Coordinates of C-alpha atoms in Angstrom, one line a residue:
X3 CA 19.8 161.8 102.9
X4 CA 20.2 159.2 99.8
X5 CA 18.2 156.5 99.3
X6 CA 19.5 153.0 98.0
X7 CA 18.0 151.6 94.9
X8 CA 15.7 148.8 96.5
X9 CA 17.9 146.1 94.8
X10 CA 20.8 147.0 96.5
X11 CA 19.0 146.3 99.5
X12 CA 19.6 143.7 101.7
X13 CA 16.8 141.6 101.3
X14 CA 17.5 141.4 97.9
X15 CA 21.0 140.0 98.3
X16 CA 22.3 137.0 96.4
X17 CA 22.2 134.8 99.3
X18 CA 19.7 135.7 100.5
X19 CA 18.2 134.9 97.6
X20 CA 19.2 131.8 96.8
X21 CA 18.6 130.8 100.1
X22 CA 14.6 131.5 100.0
X23 CA 14.9 130.1 96.6
X24 CA 16.6 126.7 98.1
X25 CA 13.8 126.1 100.3
X26 CA 11.7 126.9 97.5
X27 CA 9.6 129.6 98.9
X28 CA 8.5 133.1 96.6
X29 CA 10.4 136.3 98.2
X30 CA 8.3 138.8 98.1
X31 CA 8.9 141.8 97.5
X32 CA 6.2 144.1 96.6
X33 CA 5.4 147.8 95.2
X34 CA 5.5 150.2 97.5
X35 CA 2.3 151.2 99.6
X36 CA 0.4 147.5 99.2
X37 CA 0.7 145.8 102.5
X38 CA -1.3 142.9 101.7
X39 CA 1.8 140.7 102.0
X40 CA 3.0 142.3 105.2
X41 CA -0.7 142.7 106.9
X42 CA 0.0 139.9 109.9
X43 CA 3.2 140.8 110.9
X44 CA 2.2 144.8 110.9
X45 CA -1.0 144.0 113.0
X46 CA 1.5 142.6 115.4
X47 CA 4.0 145.6 115.4
X48 CA 0.6 147.8 115.9
X49 CA -0.1 145.8 118.9
X50 CA 3.2 145.3 120.6
X51 CA 3.2 149.0 120.5
X52 CA -0.4 150.3 121.4
X53 CA -0.4 147.0 124.5
X54 CA 3.2 147.5 125.5
X55 CA 6.0 150.2 124.4
X56 CA 3.4 152.5 124.5
X57 CA 2.0 151.9 127.5
X58 CA 5.7 152.1 129.6
X59 CA 8.1 154.6 130.5
X60 CA 11.0 152.0 130.3
X61 CA 14.1 153.9 132.7
X62 CA 16.6 152.2 130.0
X63 CA 17.4 150.2 126.8
X64 CA 18.0 146.9 128.5
X65 CA 14.3 146.9 130.5
X66 CA 12.6 147.6 127.0
X67 CA 14.0 144.8 125.7
X68 CA 13.3 141.9 128.6
X69 CA 9.8 143.5 128.5
X70 CA 9.4 143.7 124.9
X71 CA 11.0 140.1 124.9
X72 CA 8.7 138.8 127.8
X73 CA 5.6 139.6 125.3
X74 CA 7.0 137.9 122.1
X75 CA 7.5 134.0 124.3
X76 CA 3.7 134.9 125.5
X77 CA 3.0 136.0 121.7
X78 CA 4.3 132.7 120.6
X79 CA 3.2 130.5 123.2
X80 CA 0.0 131.2 124.8
X81 CA -1.8 133.9 122.4
X82 CA -4.1 132.2 119.7
X83 CA -4.2 133.4 116.3
X84 CA -7.4 134.1 114.0
X85 CA -5.1 133.3 111.1
X86 CA -3.3 130.4 112.7
X87 CA -6.8 128.7 113.1
X88 CA -6.7 130.2 116.5
X89 CA -3.8 128.0 117.0
X90 CA -0.4 129.9 118.9
X91 CA 2.4 130.5 116.5
X92 CA 5.0 127.5 118.4
X93 CA 1.0 125.4 117.6
X94 CA 1.2 126.0 114.0
X95 CA 4.7 125.9 113.8
X96 CA 4.4 121.8 115.9
X97 CA 2.9 121.1 112.7
X98 CA 6.0 120.5 110.6
X99 CA 8.9 119.3 110.6
X100 CA 12.1 119.5 108.8
X101 CA 13.9 117.1 106.2
X102 CA 17.8 116.7 106.8
X103 CA 17.6 119.4 103.6
X104 CA 15.9 122.1 106.5
X105 CA 12.9 121.6 103.9
X106 CA 9.8 122.3 106.2
X107 CA 7.5 119.3 105.2
X108 CA 3.3 119.7 106.9
X109 CA 3.0 116.8 109.1
X110 CA -0.6 117.1 109.7

């Protein structure tokens, strides 16, 4: 199986790069290996697998999807995160408002 060069990957597609730049954000594309940019995401997926997926045998894909969706809903609305100053992701996101152009602006 051949690997595509990173420039041809979906995350570096011209449309995505233009959209990210239009939002005034810098796209994170680092070297293979360092995970500092992805630490929060990696911790999330690690806990999802450890606390949910690896502890259950699902009879079918639909049941697994429902179970994971329920966990995600709880994760975003009820579970507090140290990385967000002990707020839920929903509480953290609520401190931003979006301008007509779609730009997020801090409203604290």
